[in-house]
């Protein structure tokens, strides 16, 4: 809900914007959009900054046949983000803004998610 006019000013083909009347939380906002999405949705945290093409990540997600995916990257300061533990290509642990003692790895949550529609039925 921060500066939505600036975000909505960026016009992209196939991109729709949804502005909450009141904060619903991440899952609540998406749940309100279920009748407007196709087989999957890309969720990007409002403070995420990236400079790569999401189409490759999307293609990998769709090939994987997973219901959900969290894009990760490496950081030498995982305490500022969410530290993620991965085993066999699956997330097996996650700690949001961990203390140095609780850091699981140098993999962090980027705030970018791919979610299939079926995820929201759970």
PDB file of N, CA and C in Angstrom, residues 16-93:
ATOM      1  N   UNK A  16      -1.646  -6.853 -14.158  1.00  0.00           N
ATOM      2  CA  UNK A  16      -2.766  -6.172 -13.514  1.00  0.00           C
ATOM      3  C   UNK A  16      -2.350  -5.779 -12.115  1.00  0.00           C
ATOM      4  N   UNK A  17      -2.910  -4.694 -11.637  1.00  0.00           N
ATOM      5  CA  UNK A  17      -2.628  -4.234 -10.282  1.00  0.00           C
ATOM      6  C   UNK A  17      -3.893  -4.344  -9.443  1.00  0.00           C
ATOM      7  N   UNK A  18      -3.724  -4.680  -8.204  1.00  0.00           N
ATOM      8  CA  UNK A  18      -4.824  -4.784  -7.255  1.00  0.00           C
ATOM      9  C   UNK A  18      -4.463  -3.927  -6.052  1.00  0.00           C
ATOM     10  N   UNK A  19      -5.316  -3.011  -5.722  1.00  0.00           N
ATOM     11  CA  UNK A  19      -5.057  -2.135  -4.581  1.00  0.00           C
ATOM     12  C   UNK A  19      -6.013  -2.507  -3.449  1.00  0.00           C
ATOM     13  N   UNK A  20      -5.456  -2.842  -2.316  1.00  0.00           N
ATOM     14  CA  UNK A  20      -6.263  -3.202  -1.150  1.00  0.00           C
ATOM     15  C   UNK A  20      -6.980  -1.978  -0.594  1.00  0.00           C
ATOM     16  N   UNK A  21      -8.188  -2.180  -0.135  1.00  0.00           N
ATOM     17  CA  UNK A  21      -8.908  -1.116   0.573  1.00  0.00           C
ATOM     18  C   UNK A  21      -8.370  -1.006   1.997  1.00  0.00           C
ATOM     19  N   UNK A  22      -8.037  -2.169   2.564  1.00  0.00           N
ATOM     20  CA  UNK A  22      -7.407  -2.232   3.887  1.00  0.00           C
ATOM     21  C   UNK A  22      -6.405  -3.380   3.834  1.00  0.00           C
ATOM     22  N   UNK A  23      -5.360  -3.345   4.651  1.00  0.00           N
ATOM     23  CA  UNK A  23      -4.345  -4.403   4.601  1.00  0.00           C
ATOM     24  C   UNK A  23      -4.956  -5.778   4.881  1.00  0.00           C
ATOM     25  N   UNK A  24      -4.697  -6.709   3.979  1.00  0.00           N
ATOM     26  CA  UNK A  24      -5.223  -8.065   4.092  1.00  0.00           C
ATOM     27  C   UNK A  24      -4.137  -9.083   4.388  1.00  0.00           C
ATOM     28  N   UNK A  25      -2.890  -8.643   4.393  1.00  0.00           N
ATOM     29  CA  UNK A  25      -1.784  -9.576   4.506  1.00  0.00           C
ATOM     30  C   UNK A  25      -1.547 -10.210   3.141  1.00  0.00           C
ATOM     31  N   UNK A  26      -0.399 -10.795   2.944  1.00  0.00           N
ATOM     32  CA  UNK A  26      -0.045 -11.331   1.620  1.00  0.00           C
ATOM     33  C   UNK A  26      -1.041 -12.364   1.123  1.00  0.00           C
ATOM     34  N   UNK A  27      -1.356 -13.352   1.934  1.00  0.00           N
ATOM     35  CA  UNK A  27      -2.264 -14.409   1.488  1.00  0.00           C
ATOM     36  C   UNK A  27      -3.682 -13.884   1.313  1.00  0.00           C
ATOM     37  N   UNK A  28      -4.108 -12.964   2.149  1.00  0.00           N
ATOM     38  CA  UNK A  28      -5.451 -12.411   2.032  1.00  0.00           C
ATOM     39  C   UNK A  28      -5.643 -11.653   0.737  1.00  0.00           C
ATOM     40  N   UNK A  29      -4.659 -10.878   0.346  1.00  0.00           N
ATOM     41  CA  UNK A  29      -4.747 -10.127  -0.909  1.00  0.00           C
ATOM     42  C   UNK A  29      -4.809 -11.070  -2.100  1.00  0.00           C
ATOM     43  N   UNK A  30      -4.017 -12.121  -2.081  1.00  0.00           N
ATOM     44  CA  UNK A  30      -4.019 -13.075  -3.185  1.00  0.00           C
ATOM     45  C   UNK A  30      -5.340 -13.834  -3.228  1.00  0.00           C
ATOM     46  N   UNK A  31      -5.839 -14.230  -2.071  1.00  0.00           N
ATOM     47  CA  UNK A  31      -7.106 -14.959  -2.019  1.00  0.00           C
ATOM     48  C   UNK A  31      -8.230 -14.147  -2.669  1.00  0.00           C
ATOM     49  N   UNK A  32      -8.192 -12.830  -2.487  1.00  0.00           N
ATOM     50  CA  UNK A  32      -9.209 -11.971  -3.103  1.00  0.00           C
ATOM     51  C   UNK A  32      -9.087 -11.912  -4.623  1.00  0.00           C
ATOM     52  N   UNK A  33      -7.954 -12.346  -5.164  1.00  0.00           N
ATOM     53  CA  UNK A  33      -7.731 -12.295  -6.612  1.00  0.00           C
ATOM     54  C   UNK A  33      -7.925 -13.634  -7.319  1.00  0.00           C
ATOM     55  N   UNK A  34      -8.252 -14.677  -6.593  1.00  0.00           N
ATOM     56  CA  UNK A  34      -8.288 -16.013  -7.187  1.00  0.00           C
ATOM     57  C   UNK A  34      -9.188 -16.117  -8.408  1.00  0.00           C
ATOM     58  N   UNK A  35     -10.261 -15.367  -8.435  1.00  0.00           N
ATOM     59  CA  UNK A  35     -11.154 -15.444  -9.593  1.00  0.00           C
ATOM     60  C   UNK A  35     -10.590 -14.715 -10.809  1.00  0.00           C
ATOM     61  N   UNK A  36      -9.471 -14.006 -10.635  1.00  0.00           N
ATOM     62  CA  UNK A  36      -8.875 -13.241 -11.734  1.00  0.00           C
ATOM     63  C   UNK A  36      -7.555 -13.811 -12.229  1.00  0.00           C
ATOM     64  N   UNK A  37      -7.072 -14.895 -11.617  1.00  0.00           N
ATOM     65  CA  UNK A  37      -5.778 -15.443 -12.035  1.00  0.00           C
ATOM     66  C   UNK A  37      -5.968 -16.749 -12.797  1.00  0.00           C
ATOM     67  N   UNK A  38      -4.942 -17.103 -13.550  1.00  0.00           N
ATOM     68  CA  UNK A  38      -4.950 -18.353 -14.300  1.00  0.00           C
ATOM     69  C   UNK A  38      -4.448 -19.495 -13.431  1.00  0.00           C
ATOM     70  N   UNK A  39      -3.585 -20.323 -14.008  1.00  0.00           N
ATOM     71  CA  UNK A  39      -3.086 -21.501 -13.308  1.00  0.00           C
ATOM     72  C   UNK A  39      -2.068 -21.179 -12.218  1.00  0.00           C
ATOM     73  N   UNK A  40      -1.387 -20.028 -12.361  1.00  0.00           N
ATOM     74  CA  UNK A  40      -0.403 -19.664 -11.343  1.00  0.00           C
ATOM     75  C   UNK A  40      -0.301 -18.144 -11.249  1.00  0.00           C
ATOM     76  N   UNK A  41       0.343 -17.715 -10.181  1.00  0.00           N
ATOM     77  CA  UNK A  41       0.533 -16.284  -9.945  1.00  0.00           C
ATOM     78  C   UNK A  41       1.966 -16.053  -9.484  1.00  0.00           C
ATOM     79  N   UNK A  42       2.514 -14.908  -9.849  1.00  0.00           N
ATOM     80  CA  UNK A  42       3.826 -14.495  -9.359  1.00  0.00           C
ATOM     81  C   UNK A  42       3.573 -13.423  -8.312  1.00  0.00           C
ATOM     82  N   UNK A  43       4.135 -13.627  -7.126  1.00  0.00           N
ATOM     83  CA  UNK A  43       3.992 -12.664  -6.040  1.00  0.00           C
ATOM     84  C   UNK A  43       5.370 -12.064  -5.788  1.00  0.00           C
ATOM     85  N   UNK A  44       5.430 -10.739  -5.806  1.00  0.00           N
ATOM     86  CA  UNK A  44       6.702 -10.047  -5.577  1.00  0.00           C
ATOM     87  C   UNK A  44       6.504  -9.082  -4.420  1.00  0.00           C
ATOM     88  N   UNK A  45       7.315  -9.227  -3.389  1.00  0.00           N
ATOM     89  CA  UNK A  45       7.230  -8.318  -2.243  1.00  0.00           C
ATOM     90  C   UNK A  45       7.439  -6.888  -2.712  1.00  0.00           C
ATOM     91  N   UNK A  46       6.719  -5.982  -2.102  1.00  0.00           N
ATOM     92  CA  UNK A  46       6.777  -4.584  -2.512  1.00  0.00           C
ATOM     93  C   UNK A  46       8.143  -3.949  -2.383  1.00  0.00           C
ATOM     94  N   UNK A  47       9.015  -4.495  -1.545  1.00  0.00           N
ATOM     95  CA  UNK A  47      10.347  -3.919  -1.384  1.00  0.00           C
ATOM     96  C   UNK A  47      11.425  -4.735  -2.097  1.00  0.00           C
ATOM     97  N   UNK A  48      11.014  -5.674  -2.948  1.00  0.00           N
ATOM     98  CA  UNK A  48      11.989  -6.473  -3.703  1.00  0.00           C
ATOM     99  C   UNK A  48      12.520  -5.664  -4.885  1.00  0.00           C
ATOM    100  N   UNK A  49      13.820  -5.686  -5.044  1.00  0.00           N
ATOM    101  CA  UNK A  49      14.468  -5.027  -6.173  1.00  0.00           C
ATOM    102  C   UNK A  49      15.299  -6.088  -6.886  1.00  0.00           C
ATOM    103  N   UNK A  50      15.094  -6.211  -8.190  1.00  0.00           N
ATOM    104  CA  UNK A  50      15.861  -7.193  -8.940  1.00  0.00           C
ATOM    105  C   UNK A  50      16.055  -6.702 -10.363  1.00  0.00           C
ATOM    106  N   UNK A  51      17.070  -7.269 -11.008  1.00  0.00           N
ATOM    107  CA  UNK A  51      17.379  -6.847 -12.381  1.00  0.00           C
ATOM    108  C   UNK A  51      17.591  -8.051 -13.300  1.00  0.00           C
ATOM    109  N   UNK A  52      16.799  -9.080 -13.109  1.00  0.00           N
ATOM    110  CA  UNK A  52      16.905 -10.251 -13.963  1.00  0.00           C
ATOM    111  C   UNK A  52      15.544 -10.575 -14.569  1.00  0.00           C
ATOM    112  N   UNK A  53      15.572 -11.373 -15.593  1.00  0.00           N
ATOM    113  CA  UNK A  53      14.380 -11.751 -16.336  1.00  0.00           C
ATOM    114  C   UNK A  53      13.653 -12.872 -15.598  1.00  0.00           C
ATOM    115  N   UNK A  54      12.433 -12.621 -15.162  1.00  0.00           N
ATOM    116  CA  UNK A  54      11.671 -13.622 -14.424  1.00  0.00           C
ATOM    117  C   UNK A  54      11.163 -14.759 -15.311  1.00  0.00           C
ATOM    118  N   UNK A  55      11.206 -14.587 -16.624  1.00  0.00           N
ATOM    119  CA  UNK A  55      10.651 -15.620 -17.501  1.00  0.00           C
ATOM    120  C   UNK A  55      11.404 -16.946 -17.374  1.00  0.00           C
ATOM    121  N   UNK A  56      12.708 -16.912 -17.140  1.00  0.00           N
ATOM    122  CA  UNK A  56      13.463 -18.155 -16.966  1.00  0.00           C
ATOM    123  C   UNK A  56      13.054 -18.861 -15.681  1.00  0.00           C
ATOM    124  N   UNK A  57      12.868 -18.085 -14.618  1.00  0.00           N
ATOM    125  CA  UNK A  57      12.414 -18.668 -13.350  1.00  0.00           C
ATOM    126  C   UNK A  57      11.010 -19.237 -13.505  1.00  0.00           C
ATOM    127  N   UNK A  58      10.155 -18.529 -14.211  1.00  0.00           N
ATOM    128  CA  UNK A  58       8.790 -19.003 -14.462  1.00  0.00           C
ATOM    129  C   UNK A  58       8.820 -20.330 -15.222  1.00  0.00           C
ATOM    130  N   UNK A  59       9.632 -20.393 -16.263  1.00  0.00           N
ATOM    131  CA  UNK A  59       9.714 -21.611 -17.063  1.00  0.00           C
ATOM    132  C   UNK A  59      10.208 -22.795 -16.226  1.00  0.00           C
ATOM    133  N   UNK A  60      11.207 -22.564 -15.393  1.00  0.00           N
ATOM    134  CA  UNK A  60      11.715 -23.623 -14.513  1.00  0.00           C
ATOM    135  C   UNK A  60      10.634 -24.067 -13.531  1.00  0.00           C
ATOM    136  N   UNK A  61       9.898 -23.111 -12.985  1.00  0.00           N
ATOM    137  CA  UNK A  61       8.804 -23.429 -12.062  1.00  0.00           C
ATOM    138  C   UNK A  61       7.764 -24.311 -12.762  1.00  0.00           C
ATOM    139  N   UNK A  62       7.357 -23.940 -13.947  1.00  0.00           N
ATOM    140  CA  UNK A  62       6.333 -24.699 -14.653  1.00  0.00           C
ATOM    141  C   UNK A  62       6.831 -26.093 -15.043  1.00  0.00           C
ATOM    142  N   UNK A  63       8.111 -26.207 -15.388  1.00  0.00           N
ATOM    143  CA  UNK A  63       8.675 -27.518 -15.705  1.00  0.00           C
ATOM    144  C   UNK A  63       8.754 -28.406 -14.469  1.00  0.00           C
ATOM    145  N   UNK A  64       8.951 -27.810 -13.306  1.00  0.00           N
ATOM    146  CA  UNK A  64       9.155 -28.578 -12.076  1.00  0.00           C
ATOM    147  C   UNK A  64       7.892 -29.280 -11.596  1.00  0.00           C
ATOM    148  N   UNK A  65       6.748 -28.785 -11.985  1.00  0.00           N
ATOM    149  CA  UNK A  65       5.457 -29.294 -11.555  1.00  0.00           C
ATOM    150  C   UNK A  65       5.244 -29.161 -10.047  1.00  0.00           C
ATOM    151  N   UNK A  66       5.997 -28.282  -9.416  1.00  0.00           N
ATOM    152  CA  UNK A  66       5.794 -27.975  -7.992  1.00  0.00           C
ATOM    153  C   UNK A  66       4.574 -27.076  -7.855  1.00  0.00           C
ATOM    154  N   UNK A  67       3.999 -27.035  -6.671  1.00  0.00           N
ATOM    155  CA  UNK A  67       2.870 -26.150  -6.417  1.00  0.00           C
ATOM    156  C   UNK A  67       3.307 -24.741  -6.039  1.00  0.00           C
ATOM    157  N   UNK A  68       4.512 -24.637  -5.487  1.00  0.00           N
ATOM    158  CA  UNK A  68       5.004 -23.329  -5.048  1.00  0.00           C
ATOM    159  C   UNK A  68       6.523 -23.294  -5.151  1.00  0.00           C
ATOM    160  N   UNK A  69       7.043 -22.096  -5.387  1.00  0.00           N
ATOM    161  CA  UNK A  69       8.495 -21.916  -5.443  1.00  0.00           C
ATOM    162  C   UNK A  69       8.844 -20.553  -4.864  1.00  0.00           C
ATOM    163  N   UNK A  70       9.961 -20.504  -4.167  1.00  0.00           N
ATOM    164  CA  UNK A  70      10.498 -19.267  -3.596  1.00  0.00           C
ATOM    165  C   UNK A  70      11.852 -19.041  -4.265  1.00  0.00           C
ATOM    166  N   UNK A  71      12.036 -17.890  -4.894  1.00  0.00           N
ATOM    167  CA  UNK A  71      13.331 -17.602  -5.501  1.00  0.00           C
ATOM    168  C   UNK A  71      14.317 -17.240  -4.396  1.00  0.00           C
ATOM    169  N   UNK A  72      15.494 -17.806  -4.497  1.00  0.00           N
ATOM    170  CA  UNK A  72      16.538 -17.608  -3.493  1.00  0.00           C
ATOM    171  C   UNK A  72      17.776 -17.004  -4.135  1.00  0.00           C
ATOM    172  N   UNK A  73      18.593 -16.369  -3.318  1.00  0.00           N
ATOM    173  CA  UNK A  73      19.921 -15.947  -3.762  1.00  0.00           C
ATOM    174  C   UNK A  73      20.856 -16.058  -2.567  1.00  0.00           C
ATOM    175  N   UNK A  74      22.133 -15.889  -2.817  1.00  0.00           N
ATOM    176  CA  UNK A  74      23.122 -15.993  -1.739  1.00  0.00           C
ATOM    177  C   UNK A  74      23.441 -14.593  -1.206  1.00  0.00           C
ATOM    178  N   UNK A  75      23.674 -14.537   0.099  1.00  0.00           N
ATOM    179  CA  UNK A  75      24.037 -13.277   0.737  1.00  0.00           C
ATOM    180  C   UNK A  75      24.981 -13.569   1.892  1.00  0.00           C
ATOM    181  N   UNK A  76      25.951 -12.688   2.084  1.00  0.00           N
ATOM    182  CA  UNK A  76      26.854 -12.871   3.226  1.00  0.00           C
ATOM    183  C   UNK A  76      26.244 -12.304   4.508  1.00  0.00           C
ATOM    184  N   UNK A  77      25.067 -11.687   4.412  1.00  0.00           N
ATOM    185  CA  UNK A  77      24.387 -11.153   5.594  1.00  0.00           C
ATOM    186  C   UNK A  77      22.921 -11.604   5.597  1.00  0.00           C
ATOM    187  N   UNK A  78      22.712 -12.876   5.860  1.00  0.00           N
ATOM    188  CA  UNK A  78      21.347 -13.408   5.819  1.00  0.00           C
ATOM    189  C   UNK A  78      20.490 -12.899   6.974  1.00  0.00           C
ATOM    190  N   UNK A  79      21.093 -12.288   7.982  1.00  0.00           N
ATOM    191  CA  UNK A  79      20.340 -11.753   9.112  1.00  0.00           C
ATOM    192  C   UNK A  79      19.408 -10.613   8.730  1.00  0.00           C
ATOM    193  N   UNK A  80      19.619 -10.011   7.592  1.00  0.00           N
ATOM    194  CA  UNK A  80      18.751  -8.937   7.121  1.00  0.00           C
ATOM    195  C   UNK A  80      17.543  -9.468   6.353  1.00  0.00           C
ATOM    196  N   UNK A  81      17.549 -10.766   6.062  1.00  0.00           N
ATOM    197  CA  UNK A  81      16.521 -11.361   5.224  1.00  0.00           C
ATOM    198  C   UNK A  81      15.986 -12.615   5.902  1.00  0.00           C
ATOM    199  N   UNK A  82      15.513 -13.549   5.120  1.00  0.00           N
ATOM    200  CA  UNK A  82      15.092 -14.837   5.644  1.00  0.00           C
ATOM    201  C   UNK A  82      16.105 -15.886   5.233  1.00  0.00           C
ATOM    202  N   UNK A  83      16.717 -16.556   6.196  1.00  0.00           N
ATOM    203  CA  UNK A  83      17.691 -17.603   5.917  1.00  0.00           C
ATOM    204  C   UNK A  83      16.949 -18.890   5.569  1.00  0.00           C
ATOM    205  N   UNK A  84      17.394 -19.550   4.494  1.00  0.00           N
ATOM    206  CA  UNK A  84      16.678 -20.708   3.967  1.00  0.00           C
ATOM    207  C   UNK A  84      17.613 -21.912   3.914  1.00  0.00           C
ATOM    208  N   UNK A  85      17.105 -23.054   4.344  1.00  0.00           N
ATOM    209  CA  UNK A  85      17.853 -24.306   4.261  1.00  0.00           C
ATOM    210  C   UNK A  85      17.198 -25.179   3.193  1.00  0.00           C
ATOM    211  N   UNK A  86      18.005 -25.649   2.240  1.00  0.00           N
ATOM    212  CA  UNK A  86      17.512 -26.444   1.119  1.00  0.00           C
ATOM    213  C   UNK A  86      18.180 -27.812   1.147  1.00  0.00           C
ATOM    214  N   UNK A  87      17.387 -28.843   0.878  1.00  0.00           N
ATOM    215  CA  UNK A  87      17.921 -30.207   0.772  1.00  0.00           C
ATOM    216  C   UNK A  87      17.232 -30.879  -0.409  1.00  0.00           C
ATOM    217  N   UNK A  88      18.016 -31.333  -1.373  1.00  0.00           N
ATOM    218  CA  UNK A  88      17.455 -32.014  -2.538  1.00  0.00           C
ATOM    219  C   UNK A  88      16.520 -31.145  -3.356  1.00  0.00           C
ATOM    220  N   UNK A  89      16.797 -29.839  -3.415  1.00  0.00           N
ATOM    221  CA  UNK A  89      15.971 -28.930  -4.203  1.00  0.00           C
ATOM    222  C   UNK A  89      14.691 -28.484  -3.505  1.00  0.00           C
ATOM    223  N   UNK A  90      14.496 -28.915  -2.262  1.00  0.00           N
ATOM    224  CA  UNK A  90      13.299 -28.524  -1.508  1.00  0.00           C
ATOM    225  C   UNK A  90      13.692 -27.701  -0.284  1.00  0.00           C
ATOM    226  N   UNK A  91      12.863 -26.734   0.022  1.00  0.00           N
ATOM    227  CA  UNK A  91      13.085 -25.934   1.232  1.00  0.00           C
ATOM    228  C   UNK A  91      12.678 -26.778   2.429  1.00  0.00           C
ATOM    229  N   UNK A  92      13.616 -26.973   3.349  1.00  0.00           N
ATOM    230  CA  UNK A  92      13.339 -27.775   4.543  1.00  0.00           C
ATOM    231  C   UNK A  92      13.408 -26.949   5.819  1.00  0.00           C
ATOM    232  N   UNK A  93      13.823 -25.688   5.696  1.00  0.00           N
ATOM    233  CA  UNK A  93      13.885 -24.812   6.859  1.00  0.00           C
ATOM    234  C   UNK A  93      13.927 -23.359   6.439  1.00  0.00           C
TER     235      UNK A  93
END
